[in-house]
C-alpha positions as a Markdown table, in Angstrom:
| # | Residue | x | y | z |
|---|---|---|---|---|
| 1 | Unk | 63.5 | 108.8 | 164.5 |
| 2 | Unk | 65.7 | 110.1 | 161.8 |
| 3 | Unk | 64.0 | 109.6 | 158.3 |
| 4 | Unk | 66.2 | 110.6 | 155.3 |
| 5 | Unk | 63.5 | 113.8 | 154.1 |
| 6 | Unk | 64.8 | 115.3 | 157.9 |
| 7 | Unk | 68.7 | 115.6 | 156.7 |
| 8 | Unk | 70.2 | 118.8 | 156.3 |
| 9 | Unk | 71.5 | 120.6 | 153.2 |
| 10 | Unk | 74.8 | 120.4 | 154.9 |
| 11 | Unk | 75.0 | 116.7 | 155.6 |
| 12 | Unk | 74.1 | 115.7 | 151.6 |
| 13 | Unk | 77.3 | 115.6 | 149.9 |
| 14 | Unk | 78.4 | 113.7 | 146.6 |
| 15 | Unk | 82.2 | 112.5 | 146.2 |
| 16 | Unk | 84.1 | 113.0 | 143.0 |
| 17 | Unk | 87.3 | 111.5 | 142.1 |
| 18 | Unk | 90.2 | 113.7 | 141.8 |
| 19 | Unk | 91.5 | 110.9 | 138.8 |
| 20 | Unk | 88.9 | 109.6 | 136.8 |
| 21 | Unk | 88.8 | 105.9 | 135.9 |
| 22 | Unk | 89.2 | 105.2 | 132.3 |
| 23 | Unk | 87.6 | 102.0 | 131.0 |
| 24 | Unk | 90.7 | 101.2 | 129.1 |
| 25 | Unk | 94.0 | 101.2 | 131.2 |
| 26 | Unk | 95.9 | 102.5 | 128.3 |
| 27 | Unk | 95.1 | 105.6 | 126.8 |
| 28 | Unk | 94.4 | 105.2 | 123.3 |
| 29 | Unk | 96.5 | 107.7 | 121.2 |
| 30 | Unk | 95.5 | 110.8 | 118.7 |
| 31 | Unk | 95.5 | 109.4 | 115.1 |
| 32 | Unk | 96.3 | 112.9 | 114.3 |
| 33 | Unk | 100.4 | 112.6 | 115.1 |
| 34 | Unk | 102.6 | 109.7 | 113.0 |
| 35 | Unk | 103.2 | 108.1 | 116.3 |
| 36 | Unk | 100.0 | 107.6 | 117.3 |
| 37 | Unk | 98.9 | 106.6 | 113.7 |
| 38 | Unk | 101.8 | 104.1 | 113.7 |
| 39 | Unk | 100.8 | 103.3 | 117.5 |
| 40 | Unk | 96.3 | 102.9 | 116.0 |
| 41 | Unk | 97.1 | 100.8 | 113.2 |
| 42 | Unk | 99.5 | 98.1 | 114.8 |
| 43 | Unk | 96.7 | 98.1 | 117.8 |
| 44 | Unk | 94.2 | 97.1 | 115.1 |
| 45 | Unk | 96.4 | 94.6 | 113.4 |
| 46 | Unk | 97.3 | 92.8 | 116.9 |
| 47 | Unk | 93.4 | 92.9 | 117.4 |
| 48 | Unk | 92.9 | 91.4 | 113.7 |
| 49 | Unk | 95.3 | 89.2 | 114.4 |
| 50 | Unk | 94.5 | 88.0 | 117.8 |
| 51 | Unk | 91.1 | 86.5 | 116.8 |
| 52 | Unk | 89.9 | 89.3 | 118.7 |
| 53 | Unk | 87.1 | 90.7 | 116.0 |
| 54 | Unk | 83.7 | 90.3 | 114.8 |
| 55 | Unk | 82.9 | 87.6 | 112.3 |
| 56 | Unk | 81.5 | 89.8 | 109.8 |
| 57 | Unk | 84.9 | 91.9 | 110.0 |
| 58 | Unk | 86.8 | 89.0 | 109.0 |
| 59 | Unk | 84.6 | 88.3 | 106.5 |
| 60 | Unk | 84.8 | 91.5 | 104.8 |
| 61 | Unk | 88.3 | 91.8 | 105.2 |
| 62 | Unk | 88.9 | 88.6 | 103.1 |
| 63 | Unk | 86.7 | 89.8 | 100.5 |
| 64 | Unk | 88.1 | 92.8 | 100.2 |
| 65 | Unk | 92.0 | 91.8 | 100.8 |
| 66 | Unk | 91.2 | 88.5 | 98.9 |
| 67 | Unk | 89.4 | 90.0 | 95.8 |
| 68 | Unk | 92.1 | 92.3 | 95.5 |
| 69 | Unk | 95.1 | 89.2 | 95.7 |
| 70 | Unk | 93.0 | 87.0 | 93.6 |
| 71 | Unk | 92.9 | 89.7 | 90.6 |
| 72 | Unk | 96.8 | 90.3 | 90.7 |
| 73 | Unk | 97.5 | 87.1 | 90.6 |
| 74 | Unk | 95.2 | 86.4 | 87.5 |
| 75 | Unk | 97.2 | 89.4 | 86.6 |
| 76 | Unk | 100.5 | 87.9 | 86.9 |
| 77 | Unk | 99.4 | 84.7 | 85.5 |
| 78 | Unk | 98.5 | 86.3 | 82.4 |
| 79 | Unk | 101.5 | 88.5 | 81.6 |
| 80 | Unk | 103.9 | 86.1 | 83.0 |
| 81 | Unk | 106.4 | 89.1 | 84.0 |
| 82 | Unk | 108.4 | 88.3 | 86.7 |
| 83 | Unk | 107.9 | 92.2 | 87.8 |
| 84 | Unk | 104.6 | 91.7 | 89.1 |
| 85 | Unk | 105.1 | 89.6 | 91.5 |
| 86 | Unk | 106.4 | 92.2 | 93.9 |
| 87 | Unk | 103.1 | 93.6 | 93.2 |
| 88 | Unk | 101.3 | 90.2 | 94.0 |
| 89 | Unk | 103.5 | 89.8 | 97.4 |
| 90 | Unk | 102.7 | 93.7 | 98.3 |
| 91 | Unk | 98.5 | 92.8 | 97.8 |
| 92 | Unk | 99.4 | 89.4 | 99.8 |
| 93 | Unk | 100.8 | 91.3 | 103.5 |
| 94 | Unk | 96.9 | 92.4 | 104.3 |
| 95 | Unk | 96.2 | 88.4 | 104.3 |
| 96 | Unk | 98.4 | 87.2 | 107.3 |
| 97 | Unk | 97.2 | 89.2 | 109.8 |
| 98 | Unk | 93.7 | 87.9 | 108.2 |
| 99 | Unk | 95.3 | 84.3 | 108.2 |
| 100 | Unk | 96.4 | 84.6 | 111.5 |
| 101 | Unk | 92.7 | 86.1 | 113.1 |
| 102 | Unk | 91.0 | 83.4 | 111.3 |
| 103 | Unk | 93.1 | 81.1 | 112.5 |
| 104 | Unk | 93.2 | 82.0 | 116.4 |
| 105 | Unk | 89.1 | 82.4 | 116.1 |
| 106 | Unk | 88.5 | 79.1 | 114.5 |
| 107 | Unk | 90.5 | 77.5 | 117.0 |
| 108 | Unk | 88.8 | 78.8 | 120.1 |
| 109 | Unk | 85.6 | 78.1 | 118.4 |
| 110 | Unk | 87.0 | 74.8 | 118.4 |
| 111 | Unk | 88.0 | 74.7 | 122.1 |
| 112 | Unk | 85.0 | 75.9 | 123.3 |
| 113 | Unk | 82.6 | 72.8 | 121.7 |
């Protein structure tokens, strides 16, 4: 009979992968670089985007993109310059990736019921 307690130090061996196996098959770039900054932040805009995200992140991201468009526009509205509303349309390009998200994850939310 061969129990495992009669092996030999020489026949216990462990394998170890030359390559390990990353749980993401891209490799996510250093912030630290422009590239890789410019690489981060359109990654987290096509996950915004993509419907891809918590609730409570899209959630706080309207408050805090909304609440920011809402007061220029009360602040265009009120001085009627013509000026500000490159001001209002630079506060409104954080809401269509927001749009977008909201969008995609209300319609799967749809789909699925």
């Amino acid at each position: 009979m061969n129990d495992k307690t009669d092996l030999e130090p020489k026949e216990i061996f462990i394998e170890v992968p030359s390559t390990p196996h990353y749980p993401y098959p891209e490799r996510i770039p250093s912030a630290s670089d422009p590239m890789g900054e410019i690489h981060i932040r359109g990654r987290a805009l096509r996950t915004l985007g993509g419907g891809n995200v918590r609730w409570w992140v899209l959630i706080s991201g309207w408050l805090m993109f909304g609440t920011t468009f809402l007061i220029t526009f009360a602040l265009v509205l009120s001085s009627q310059s013509y000026v500000l509303i490159f001001l209002l349309l630079i506060t409104a390009i954080p809401l269509f990736p927001l749009w977008r998200g909201t969008a995609t994850k209300l319609a799967r939310r749809n789909r699925r019921s």
